[in-house]
Coordinates of C-alpha atoms in Angstrom, one line a residue:
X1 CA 38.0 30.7 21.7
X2 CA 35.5 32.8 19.6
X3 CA 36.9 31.9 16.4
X4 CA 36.7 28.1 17.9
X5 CA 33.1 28.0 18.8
X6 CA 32.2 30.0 15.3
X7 CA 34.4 27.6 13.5
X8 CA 32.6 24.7 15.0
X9 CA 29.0 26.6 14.4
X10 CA 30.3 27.5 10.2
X11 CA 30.9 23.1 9.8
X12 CA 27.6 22.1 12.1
X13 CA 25.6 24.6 9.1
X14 CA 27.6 23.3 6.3
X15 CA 26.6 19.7 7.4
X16 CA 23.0 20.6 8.1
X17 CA 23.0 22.3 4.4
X18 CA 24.7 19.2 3.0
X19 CA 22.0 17.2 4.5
X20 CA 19.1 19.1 3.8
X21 CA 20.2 19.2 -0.1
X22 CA 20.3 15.4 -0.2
X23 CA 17.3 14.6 1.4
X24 CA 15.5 17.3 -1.0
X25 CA 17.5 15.0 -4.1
X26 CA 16.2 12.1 -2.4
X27 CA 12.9 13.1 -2.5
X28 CA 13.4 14.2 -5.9
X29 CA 14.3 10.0 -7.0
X30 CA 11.3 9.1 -5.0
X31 CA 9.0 11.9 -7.0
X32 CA 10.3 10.0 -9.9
X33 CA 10.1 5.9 -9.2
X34 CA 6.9 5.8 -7.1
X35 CA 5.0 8.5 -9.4
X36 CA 6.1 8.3 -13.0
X37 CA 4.2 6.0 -15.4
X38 CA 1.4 5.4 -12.5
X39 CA -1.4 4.1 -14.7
X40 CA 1.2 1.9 -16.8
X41 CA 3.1 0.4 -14.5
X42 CA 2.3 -2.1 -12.6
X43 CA -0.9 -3.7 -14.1
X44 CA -4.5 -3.1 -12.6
X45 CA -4.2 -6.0 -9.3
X46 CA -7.9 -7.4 -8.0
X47 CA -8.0 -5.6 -5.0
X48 CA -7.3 -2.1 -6.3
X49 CA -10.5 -2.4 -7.9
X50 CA -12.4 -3.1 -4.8
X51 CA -11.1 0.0 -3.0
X52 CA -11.9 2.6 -6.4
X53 CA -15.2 0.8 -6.2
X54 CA -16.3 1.2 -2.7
X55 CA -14.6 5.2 -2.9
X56 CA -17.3 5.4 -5.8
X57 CA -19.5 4.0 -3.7
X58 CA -19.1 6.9 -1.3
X59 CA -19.0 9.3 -4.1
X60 CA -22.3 7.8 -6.0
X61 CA -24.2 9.0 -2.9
X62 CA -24.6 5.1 -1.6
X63 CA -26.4 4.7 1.7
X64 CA -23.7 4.8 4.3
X65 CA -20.3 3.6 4.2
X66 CA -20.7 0.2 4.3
X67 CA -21.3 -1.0 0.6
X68 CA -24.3 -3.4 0.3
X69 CA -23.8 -7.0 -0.4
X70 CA -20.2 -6.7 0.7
X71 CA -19.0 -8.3 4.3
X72 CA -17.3 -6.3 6.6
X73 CA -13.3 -7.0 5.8
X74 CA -11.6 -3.9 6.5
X75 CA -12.3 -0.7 8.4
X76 CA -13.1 2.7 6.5
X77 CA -10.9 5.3 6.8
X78 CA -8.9 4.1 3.6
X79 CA -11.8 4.3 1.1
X80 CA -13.2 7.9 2.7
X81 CA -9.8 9.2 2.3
X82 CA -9.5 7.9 -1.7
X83 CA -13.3 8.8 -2.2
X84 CA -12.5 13.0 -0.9
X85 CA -9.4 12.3 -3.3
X86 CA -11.3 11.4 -6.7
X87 CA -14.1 14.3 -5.6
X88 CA -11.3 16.7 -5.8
X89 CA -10.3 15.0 -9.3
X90 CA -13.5 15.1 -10.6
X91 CA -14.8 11.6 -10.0
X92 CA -18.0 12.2 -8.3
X93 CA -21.4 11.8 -10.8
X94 CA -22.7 14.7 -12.1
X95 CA -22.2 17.8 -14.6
X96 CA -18.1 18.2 -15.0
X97 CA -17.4 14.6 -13.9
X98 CA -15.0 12.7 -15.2
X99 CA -17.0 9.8 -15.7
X100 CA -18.4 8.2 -17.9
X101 CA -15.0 8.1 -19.7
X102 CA -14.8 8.0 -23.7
X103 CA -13.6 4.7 -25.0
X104 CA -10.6 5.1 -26.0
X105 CA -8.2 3.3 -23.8
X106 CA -6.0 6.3 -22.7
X107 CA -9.4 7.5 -21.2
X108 CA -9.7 4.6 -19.2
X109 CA -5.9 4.4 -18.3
X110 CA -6.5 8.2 -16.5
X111 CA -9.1 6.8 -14.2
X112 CA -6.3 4.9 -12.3
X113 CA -3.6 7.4 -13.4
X114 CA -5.3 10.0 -10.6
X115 CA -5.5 7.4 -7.4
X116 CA -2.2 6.3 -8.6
X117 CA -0.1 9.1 -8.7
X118 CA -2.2 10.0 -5.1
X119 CA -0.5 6.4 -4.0
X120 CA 3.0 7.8 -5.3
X121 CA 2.8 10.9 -3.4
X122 CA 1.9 8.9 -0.4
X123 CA 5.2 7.2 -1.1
X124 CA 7.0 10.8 -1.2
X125 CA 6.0 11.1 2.4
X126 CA 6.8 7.7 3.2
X127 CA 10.6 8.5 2.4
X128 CA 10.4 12.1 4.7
X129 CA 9.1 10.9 7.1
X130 CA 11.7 7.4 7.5
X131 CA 14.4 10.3 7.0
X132 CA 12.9 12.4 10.1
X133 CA 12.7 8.8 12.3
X134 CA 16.2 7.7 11.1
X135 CA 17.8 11.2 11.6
X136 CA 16.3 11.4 15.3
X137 CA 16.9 8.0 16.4
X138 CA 20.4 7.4 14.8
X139 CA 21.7 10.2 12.9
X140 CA 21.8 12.4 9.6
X141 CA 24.3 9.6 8.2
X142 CA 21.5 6.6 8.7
X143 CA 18.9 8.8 7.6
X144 CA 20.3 9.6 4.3
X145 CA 20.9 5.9 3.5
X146 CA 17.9 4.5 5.1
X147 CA 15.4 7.4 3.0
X148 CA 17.5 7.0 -0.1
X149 CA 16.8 3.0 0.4
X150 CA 13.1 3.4 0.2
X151 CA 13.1 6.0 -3.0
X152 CA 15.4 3.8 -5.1
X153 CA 15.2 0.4 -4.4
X154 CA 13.2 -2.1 -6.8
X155 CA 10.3 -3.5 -4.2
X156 CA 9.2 -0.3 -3.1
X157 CA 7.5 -0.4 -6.1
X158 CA 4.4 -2.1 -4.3
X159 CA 3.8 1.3 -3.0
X160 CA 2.4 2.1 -5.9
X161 CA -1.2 0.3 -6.0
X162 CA -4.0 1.5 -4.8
X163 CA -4.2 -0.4 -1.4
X164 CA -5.2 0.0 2.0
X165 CA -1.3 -0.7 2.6
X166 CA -0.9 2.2 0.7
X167 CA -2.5 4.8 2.7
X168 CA -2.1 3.4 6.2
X169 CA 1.5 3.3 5.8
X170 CA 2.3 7.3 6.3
X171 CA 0.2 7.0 9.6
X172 CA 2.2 4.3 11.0
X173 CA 5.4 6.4 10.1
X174 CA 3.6 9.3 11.3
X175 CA 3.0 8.0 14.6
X176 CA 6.1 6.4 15.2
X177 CA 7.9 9.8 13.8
X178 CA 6.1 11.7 16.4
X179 CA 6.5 9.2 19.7
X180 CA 10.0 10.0 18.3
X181 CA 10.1 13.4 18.7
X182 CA 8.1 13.5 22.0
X183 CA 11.1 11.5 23.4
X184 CA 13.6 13.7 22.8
X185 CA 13.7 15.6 25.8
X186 CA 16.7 18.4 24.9
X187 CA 14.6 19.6 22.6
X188 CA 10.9 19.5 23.7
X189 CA 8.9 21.6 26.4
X190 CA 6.4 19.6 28.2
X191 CA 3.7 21.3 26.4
X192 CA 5.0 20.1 22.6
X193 CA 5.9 17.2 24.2
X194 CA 2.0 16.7 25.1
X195 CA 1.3 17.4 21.4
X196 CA 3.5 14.8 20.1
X197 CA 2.3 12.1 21.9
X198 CA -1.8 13.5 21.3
X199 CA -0.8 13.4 17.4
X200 CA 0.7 10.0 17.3
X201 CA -2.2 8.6 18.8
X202 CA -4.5 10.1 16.3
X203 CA -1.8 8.6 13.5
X204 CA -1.9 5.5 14.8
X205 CA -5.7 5.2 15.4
X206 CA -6.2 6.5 11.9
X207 CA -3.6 3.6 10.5
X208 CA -5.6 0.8 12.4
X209 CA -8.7 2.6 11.1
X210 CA -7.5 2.1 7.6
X211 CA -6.4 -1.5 8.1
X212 CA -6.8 -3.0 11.3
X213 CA -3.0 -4.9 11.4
X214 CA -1.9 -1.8 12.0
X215 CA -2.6 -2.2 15.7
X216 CA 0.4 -4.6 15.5
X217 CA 2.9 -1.4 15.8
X218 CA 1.1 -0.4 19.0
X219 CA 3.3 -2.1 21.3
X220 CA 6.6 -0.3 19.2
X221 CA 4.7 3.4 19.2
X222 CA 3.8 2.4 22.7
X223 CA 7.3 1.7 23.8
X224 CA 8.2 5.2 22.5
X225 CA 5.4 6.9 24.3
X226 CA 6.0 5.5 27.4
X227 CA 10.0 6.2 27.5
X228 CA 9.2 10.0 26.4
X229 CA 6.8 10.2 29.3
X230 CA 8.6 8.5 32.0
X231 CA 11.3 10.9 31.0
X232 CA 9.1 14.0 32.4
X233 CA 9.5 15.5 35.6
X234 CA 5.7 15.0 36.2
X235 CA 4.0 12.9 39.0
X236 CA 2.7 9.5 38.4
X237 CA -0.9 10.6 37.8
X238 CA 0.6 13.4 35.4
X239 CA 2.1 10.5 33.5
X240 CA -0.8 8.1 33.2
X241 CA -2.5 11.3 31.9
X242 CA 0.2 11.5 28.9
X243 CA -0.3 7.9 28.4
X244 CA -3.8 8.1 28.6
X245 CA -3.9 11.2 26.1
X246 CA -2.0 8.7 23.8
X247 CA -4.1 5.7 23.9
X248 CA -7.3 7.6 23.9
X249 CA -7.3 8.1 20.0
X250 CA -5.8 5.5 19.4
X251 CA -8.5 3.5 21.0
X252 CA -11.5 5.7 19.6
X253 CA -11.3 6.2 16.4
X254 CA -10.5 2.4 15.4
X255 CA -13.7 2.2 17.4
X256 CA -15.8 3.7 15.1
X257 CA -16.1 0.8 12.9
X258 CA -17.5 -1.6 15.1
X259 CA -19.8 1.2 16.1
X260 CA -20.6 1.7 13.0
X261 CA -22.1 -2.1 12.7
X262 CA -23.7 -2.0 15.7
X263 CA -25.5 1.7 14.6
X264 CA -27.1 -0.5 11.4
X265 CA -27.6 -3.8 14.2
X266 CA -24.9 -5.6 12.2
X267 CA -23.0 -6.3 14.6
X268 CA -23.0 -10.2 14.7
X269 CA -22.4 -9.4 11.1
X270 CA -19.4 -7.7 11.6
X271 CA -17.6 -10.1 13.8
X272 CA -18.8 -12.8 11.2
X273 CA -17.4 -11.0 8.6
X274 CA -13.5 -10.1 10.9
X275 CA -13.2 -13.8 11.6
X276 CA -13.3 -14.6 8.2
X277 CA -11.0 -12.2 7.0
X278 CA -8.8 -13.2 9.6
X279 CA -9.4 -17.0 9.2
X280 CA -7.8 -17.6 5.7
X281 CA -4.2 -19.2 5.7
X282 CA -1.2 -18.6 3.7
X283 CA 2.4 -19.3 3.0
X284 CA 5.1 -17.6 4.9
X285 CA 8.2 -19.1 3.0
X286 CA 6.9 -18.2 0.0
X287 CA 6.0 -15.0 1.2
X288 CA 9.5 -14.6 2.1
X289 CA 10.8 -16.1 -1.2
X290 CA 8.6 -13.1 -3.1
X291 CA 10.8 -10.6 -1.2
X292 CA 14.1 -12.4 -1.9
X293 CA 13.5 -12.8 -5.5
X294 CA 12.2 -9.3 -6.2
X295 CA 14.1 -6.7 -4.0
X296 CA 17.4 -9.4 -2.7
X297 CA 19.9 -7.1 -2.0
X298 CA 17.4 -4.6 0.0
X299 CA 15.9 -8.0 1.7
X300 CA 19.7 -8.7 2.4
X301 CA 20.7 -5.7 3.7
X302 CA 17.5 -5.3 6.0
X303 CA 17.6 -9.0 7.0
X304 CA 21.3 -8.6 8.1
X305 CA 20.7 -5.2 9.6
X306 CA 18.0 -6.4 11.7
X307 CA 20.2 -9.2 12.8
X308 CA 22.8 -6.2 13.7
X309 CA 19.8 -5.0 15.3
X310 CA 19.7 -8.4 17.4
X311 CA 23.4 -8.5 18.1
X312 CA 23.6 -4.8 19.9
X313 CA 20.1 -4.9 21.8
X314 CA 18.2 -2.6 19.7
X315 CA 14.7 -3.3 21.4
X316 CA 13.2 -0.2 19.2
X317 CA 13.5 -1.9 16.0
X318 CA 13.1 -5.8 17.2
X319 CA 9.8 -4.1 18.5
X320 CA 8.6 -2.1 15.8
X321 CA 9.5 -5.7 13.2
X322 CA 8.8 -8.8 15.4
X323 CA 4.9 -8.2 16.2
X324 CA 4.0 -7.7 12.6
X325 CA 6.3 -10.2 11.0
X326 CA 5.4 -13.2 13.8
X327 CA 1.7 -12.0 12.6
X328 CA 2.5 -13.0 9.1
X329 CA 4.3 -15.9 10.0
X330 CA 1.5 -17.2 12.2
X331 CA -0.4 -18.8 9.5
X332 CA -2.4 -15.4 8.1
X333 CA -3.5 -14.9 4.6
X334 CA -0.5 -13.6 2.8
X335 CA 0.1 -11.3 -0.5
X336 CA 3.1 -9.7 -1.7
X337 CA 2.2 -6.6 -0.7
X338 CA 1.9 -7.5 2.9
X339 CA 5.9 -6.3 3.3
X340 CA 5.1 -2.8 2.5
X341 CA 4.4 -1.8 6.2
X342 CA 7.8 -3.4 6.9
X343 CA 9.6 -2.0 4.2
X344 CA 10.8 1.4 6.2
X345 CA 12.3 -0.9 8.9
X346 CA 14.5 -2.9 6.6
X347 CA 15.7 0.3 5.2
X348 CA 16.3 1.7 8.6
X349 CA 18.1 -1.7 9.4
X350 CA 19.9 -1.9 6.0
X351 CA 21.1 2.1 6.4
X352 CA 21.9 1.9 10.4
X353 CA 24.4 -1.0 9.1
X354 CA 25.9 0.1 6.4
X355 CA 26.5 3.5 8.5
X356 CA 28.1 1.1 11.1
X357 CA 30.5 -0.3 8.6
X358 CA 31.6 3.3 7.6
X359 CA 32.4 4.5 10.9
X360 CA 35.4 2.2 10.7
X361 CA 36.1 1.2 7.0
X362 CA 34.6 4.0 4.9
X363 CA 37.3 3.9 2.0
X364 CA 35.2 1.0 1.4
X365 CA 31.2 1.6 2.8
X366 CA 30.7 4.7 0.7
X367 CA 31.4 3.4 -2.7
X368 CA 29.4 0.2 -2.0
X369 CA 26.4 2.7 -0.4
X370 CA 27.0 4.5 -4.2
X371 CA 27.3 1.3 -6.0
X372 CA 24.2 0.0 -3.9
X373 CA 22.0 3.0 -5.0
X374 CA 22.9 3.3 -8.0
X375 CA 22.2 -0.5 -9.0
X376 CA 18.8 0.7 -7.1
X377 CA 17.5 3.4 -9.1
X378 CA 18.8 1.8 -12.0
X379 CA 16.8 -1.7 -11.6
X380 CA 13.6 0.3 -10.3
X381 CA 13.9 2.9 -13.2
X382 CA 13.9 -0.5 -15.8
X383 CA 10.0 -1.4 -13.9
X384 CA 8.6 1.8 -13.8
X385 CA 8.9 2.6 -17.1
X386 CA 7.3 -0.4 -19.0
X387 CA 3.7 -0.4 -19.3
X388 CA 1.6 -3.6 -18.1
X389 CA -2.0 -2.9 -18.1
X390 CA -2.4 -1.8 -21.6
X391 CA -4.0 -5.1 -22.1
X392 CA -6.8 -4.2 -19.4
X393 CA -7.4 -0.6 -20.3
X394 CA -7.9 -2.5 -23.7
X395 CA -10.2 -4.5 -23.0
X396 CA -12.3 -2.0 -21.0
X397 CA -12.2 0.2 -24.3
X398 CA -13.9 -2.6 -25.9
X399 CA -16.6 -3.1 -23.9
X400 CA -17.4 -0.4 -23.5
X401 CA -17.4 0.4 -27.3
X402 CA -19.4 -2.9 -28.0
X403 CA -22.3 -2.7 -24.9
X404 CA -25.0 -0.4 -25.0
X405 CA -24.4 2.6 -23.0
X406 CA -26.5 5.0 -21.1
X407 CA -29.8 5.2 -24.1
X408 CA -31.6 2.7 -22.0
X409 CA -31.4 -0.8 -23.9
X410 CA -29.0 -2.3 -21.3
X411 CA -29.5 -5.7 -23.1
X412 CA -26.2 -7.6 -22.0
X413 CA -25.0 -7.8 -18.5
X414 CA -20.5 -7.1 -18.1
X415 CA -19.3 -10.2 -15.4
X416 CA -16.0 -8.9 -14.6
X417 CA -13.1 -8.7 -12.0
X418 CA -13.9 -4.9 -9.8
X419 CA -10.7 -3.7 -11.5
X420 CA -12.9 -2.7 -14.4
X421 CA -17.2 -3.0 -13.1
X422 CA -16.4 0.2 -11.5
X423 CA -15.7 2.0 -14.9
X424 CA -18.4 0.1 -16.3
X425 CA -21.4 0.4 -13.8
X426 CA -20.4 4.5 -13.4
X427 CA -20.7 4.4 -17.3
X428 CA -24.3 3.3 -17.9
X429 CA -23.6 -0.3 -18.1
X430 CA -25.3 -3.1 -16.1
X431 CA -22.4 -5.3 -14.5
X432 CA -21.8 -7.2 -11.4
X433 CA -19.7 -5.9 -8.9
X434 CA -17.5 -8.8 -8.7
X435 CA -17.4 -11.4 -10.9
X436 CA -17.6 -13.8 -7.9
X437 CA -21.1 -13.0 -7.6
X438 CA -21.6 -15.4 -10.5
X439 CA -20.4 -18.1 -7.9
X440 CA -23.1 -17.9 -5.7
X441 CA -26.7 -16.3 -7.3
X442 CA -28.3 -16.5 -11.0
X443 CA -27.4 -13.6 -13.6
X444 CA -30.5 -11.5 -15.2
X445 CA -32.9 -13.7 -17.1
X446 CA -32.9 -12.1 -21.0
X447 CA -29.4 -10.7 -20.8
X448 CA -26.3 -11.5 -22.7
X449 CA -23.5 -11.8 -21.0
X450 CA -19.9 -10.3 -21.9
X451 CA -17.3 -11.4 -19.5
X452 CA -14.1 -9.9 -19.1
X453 CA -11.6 -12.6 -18.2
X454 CA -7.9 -12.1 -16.7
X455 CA -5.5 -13.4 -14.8
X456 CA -7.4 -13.2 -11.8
X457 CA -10.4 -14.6 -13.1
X458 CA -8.4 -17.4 -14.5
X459 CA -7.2 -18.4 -10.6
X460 CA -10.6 -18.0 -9.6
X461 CA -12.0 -20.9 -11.6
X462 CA -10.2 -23.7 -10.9
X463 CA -12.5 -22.7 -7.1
X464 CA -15.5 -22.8 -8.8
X465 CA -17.5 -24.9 -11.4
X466 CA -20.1 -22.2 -11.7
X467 CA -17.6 -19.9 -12.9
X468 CA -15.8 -22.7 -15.2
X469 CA -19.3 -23.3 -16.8
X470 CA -20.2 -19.3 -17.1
X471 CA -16.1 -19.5 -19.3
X472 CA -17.4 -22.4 -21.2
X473 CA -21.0 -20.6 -22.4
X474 CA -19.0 -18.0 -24.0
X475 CA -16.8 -17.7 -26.9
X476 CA -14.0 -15.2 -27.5
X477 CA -14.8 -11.7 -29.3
X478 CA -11.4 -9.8 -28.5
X479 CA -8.2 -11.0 -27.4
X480 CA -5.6 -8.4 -25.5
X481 CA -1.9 -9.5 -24.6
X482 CA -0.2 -7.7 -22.0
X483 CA 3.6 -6.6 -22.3
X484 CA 4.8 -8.8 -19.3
X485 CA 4.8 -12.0 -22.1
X486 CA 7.8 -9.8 -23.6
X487 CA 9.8 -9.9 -20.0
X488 CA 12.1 -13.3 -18.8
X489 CA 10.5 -13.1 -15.2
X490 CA 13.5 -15.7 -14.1
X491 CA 16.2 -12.6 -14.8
X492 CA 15.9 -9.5 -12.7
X493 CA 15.0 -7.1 -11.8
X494 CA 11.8 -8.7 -13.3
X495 CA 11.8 -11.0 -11.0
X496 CA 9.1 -8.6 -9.7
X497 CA 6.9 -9.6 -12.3
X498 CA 5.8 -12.1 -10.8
X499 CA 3.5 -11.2 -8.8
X500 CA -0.2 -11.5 -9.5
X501 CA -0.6 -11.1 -13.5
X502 CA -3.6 -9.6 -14.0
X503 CA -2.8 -7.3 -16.9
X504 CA -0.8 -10.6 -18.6
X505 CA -3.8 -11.9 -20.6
X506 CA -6.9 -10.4 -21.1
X507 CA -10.5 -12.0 -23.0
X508 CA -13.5 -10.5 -23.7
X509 CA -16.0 -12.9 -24.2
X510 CA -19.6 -13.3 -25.6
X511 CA -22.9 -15.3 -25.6
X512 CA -22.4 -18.2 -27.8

């Protein structure tokens, strides 16, 4: 009986051993496609831009947290978080500080390289933390395939900007990883129980804090909460109080940013400001269609595991996917990027499946879960490796050469996308924050204006005559092609190129 029972304890080890070394090679592929190559690939998007600058904004000193002249679109935890990351690096003014860069283009391409590679470890924990969900919801087997899903697989790429998507995404996971553990009684006292449930309220508060959609996976982290405490032995008013210790931070610290508004008597600002973030429209099936085409056989296998998920009454995950995705189906403002918070559920989908399939045909799920990987890692390692914003840090390099700098002439003013007026207002040069401010007051009397003109800014004035006629006013100095021309974005995997092309085409233009 002895040798039994220290049989059985031997195998349980060797599994847990087994386990433990492929999750650590797991996280090793994930070090690898969400943080090599992290200024290169992909190029420099819009709204990256927009989050570096309102992080130097913090950084600069700037009254508040609020930028000036900006309305109130998102909360702020996201851009605190990235401004106490680039103090660290060295981005904050002063003696030592990283900025003003030189003007070589390397220099500029280590500005983002910092945030970036920040954004890839992110990612890192992304894939630990779906492992530690997986492996307490459904086992070691579905949280080895759901983890090793997220590291290799092509769209996970999006991970990679610097978004608020970005860095709210760990809290969500955090908070649902937590609800986890408080409800699994075997192996929780009532006082680490208590814990768990305190922390993923403070997760999830912080993830709507950082973008307010987050709220969306309330009633999923809810769900959790509520089974772990109805499972205690506690009296009724003992277990509103663990509900209550739950959606008290969650609550508050979202709070904060209306607070916030109403502490500078903004307030009618704000909501202005919220309805017209959430007033703009989009297109779902071509949402969808971005997802398909980029990442199909990880859209597949989610789609069909969450349809698994349909077929035996899995309320956890139809909870934790149906309130987001009926959100972005509703009519909302769309990007690509959008799927990244749903991303760890279609791996979780995809990996509880194809675990499924194994428990009765595994001559034949293994090798497809190998083949399925390793056509993964391969695809993803194609992307990560080609450099697209070469053109960009280019054309910041010449600016920056050919504009006066910090001696005090200042003669020309830069009008260009916040992907670069960051770099250029922290570097002595007078700029707009946005070129969109062209659209809507005068530029400087007596300045000459250099515009820096991409992909985004090419989208932008076909909306606007203002911004057509600035085009128009200028002529071409410097030219910079991008390395996406060189890619066939109908043949995958870059397919994924498609997305927003900032880096594709790049102008620098000057006074006539």
């Amino acid at each position: 009986m002895a040798t039994r029972k220290a049989a059985a304890t031997g195998i349980v080890a060797g599994r847990r051993r087994g386990a433990a070394g492929l999750l650590v090679a797991i996280l090793a592929l994930s070090s690898f496609t969400h943080i090599w190559n992290p200024a290169g690939f992909p190029d420099v998007f819009y709204d990256e831009g927009v989050y570096m600058r309102r992080a130097m904004h913090i950084l600069a000193g700037g009254e508040g947290v609020q930028e000036p002249g900006t309305y109130y679109d998102h909360p702020y935890f996201g851009q605190i978080m990235l401004a106490a990351v680039l103090w660290l690096a060295g981005y904050a003014p002063g003696n030592g500080s990283v900025l003003p860069p030189s003007a070589d283009a390397a220099s500029v391409a280590g500005l983002y390289a910092v945030p970036r590679a920040f954004m890839g470890i992110l990612s890192v924990i992304d894939t630990l933390l779906i492992y530690g969900i997986a492996e307490r919801r459904y086992g070691s087997r579905t949280a080895i395939i759901a983890s090793a899903l997220f590291a290799v697989m092509p769209f996970t790429w999006i991970t990679r900007r610097v978004l608020l998507d970005s860095m709210m995404l760990p809290f969500i996971l955090g908070s649902v990883f937590f609800a986890v553990r408080a409800a699994d009684d075997n192996n929780n006292s009532g006082r680490k129980k208590h814990a768990f449930i305190i922390l993923s309220g403070v997760l999830l508060g912080t993830a709507v804090f950082t973008k307010a959609p987050a709220a969306l996976f309330a009633p999923f982290v809810g769900y959790l909460v509520i089974k772990a405490v109805a499972a205690t032995a506690a009296g009724w008013r003992q277990k509103l109080a663990g509900l209550a210790a739950w959606l008290a931070p969650a609550a508050a610290i979202p709070a904060l940013w209306p607070l916030v508004a109403m502490a500078r008597g903004q307030l009618a600002y704000w909501q202005a400001g919220v309805l017209r973030q959430a007033g703009r429209s989009g297109d779902f099936p071509r949402f969808v269609q971005t997802f398909a085409a980029a990442d199909p056989v990880l859209f597949a296998l989610g789609s069909a595991g969450l349809a698994f998920a349909v077929a035996r009454r899995d309320c956890a995950l139809l909870l934790w996917a149906g309130p987001f995705l009926a959100f972005l189906a509703s009519g909302v403002y769309l990007q690509y990027f959008h799927w990244m918070a749903l991303l760890p559920v279609f791996c979780i989908a995809g990996g509880l499946l194809l675990g499924r399939v194994a428990d009765y045909r595994p001559e034949v799920a293994w090798p497809a879960v190998a083949g399925i990987l390793a056509f993964g890692l391969a695809s993803t390692a194609m992307l990560v490796s080609l450099d697209l914003s070469s053109a960009q840090f280019a054309a910041v390099s010449y600016v920056l050469e050919t504009t006066a700098g910090d001696d005090g002439e200042n003669n020309t003013i830069v009008v260009s996308s916040p992907s670069y007026s960051w770099i250029f207002i922290h570097s002595g040069r007078d700029a707009l924050l946005d070129y969109r401010d062209a659209m809507f007051r005068p530029l400087k009397a007596g300045k000459e204006v250099v515009l820096v003109v991409d992909g985004h800014f090419r989208d932008n004035m076909g909306e606007s005559g203002k911004l057509q006629a600035l085009y128009d006013s200028t002529v071409t100095a410097a030219t910079f092609e991008g390395k996406a021309r060189e890619y066939d974005m109908n043949r995958y995997p870059y397919t994924s190129l498609r997305t927003p092309q900032d880096g594709r085409l790049v102008e620098v233009r000057m006074a006539r």
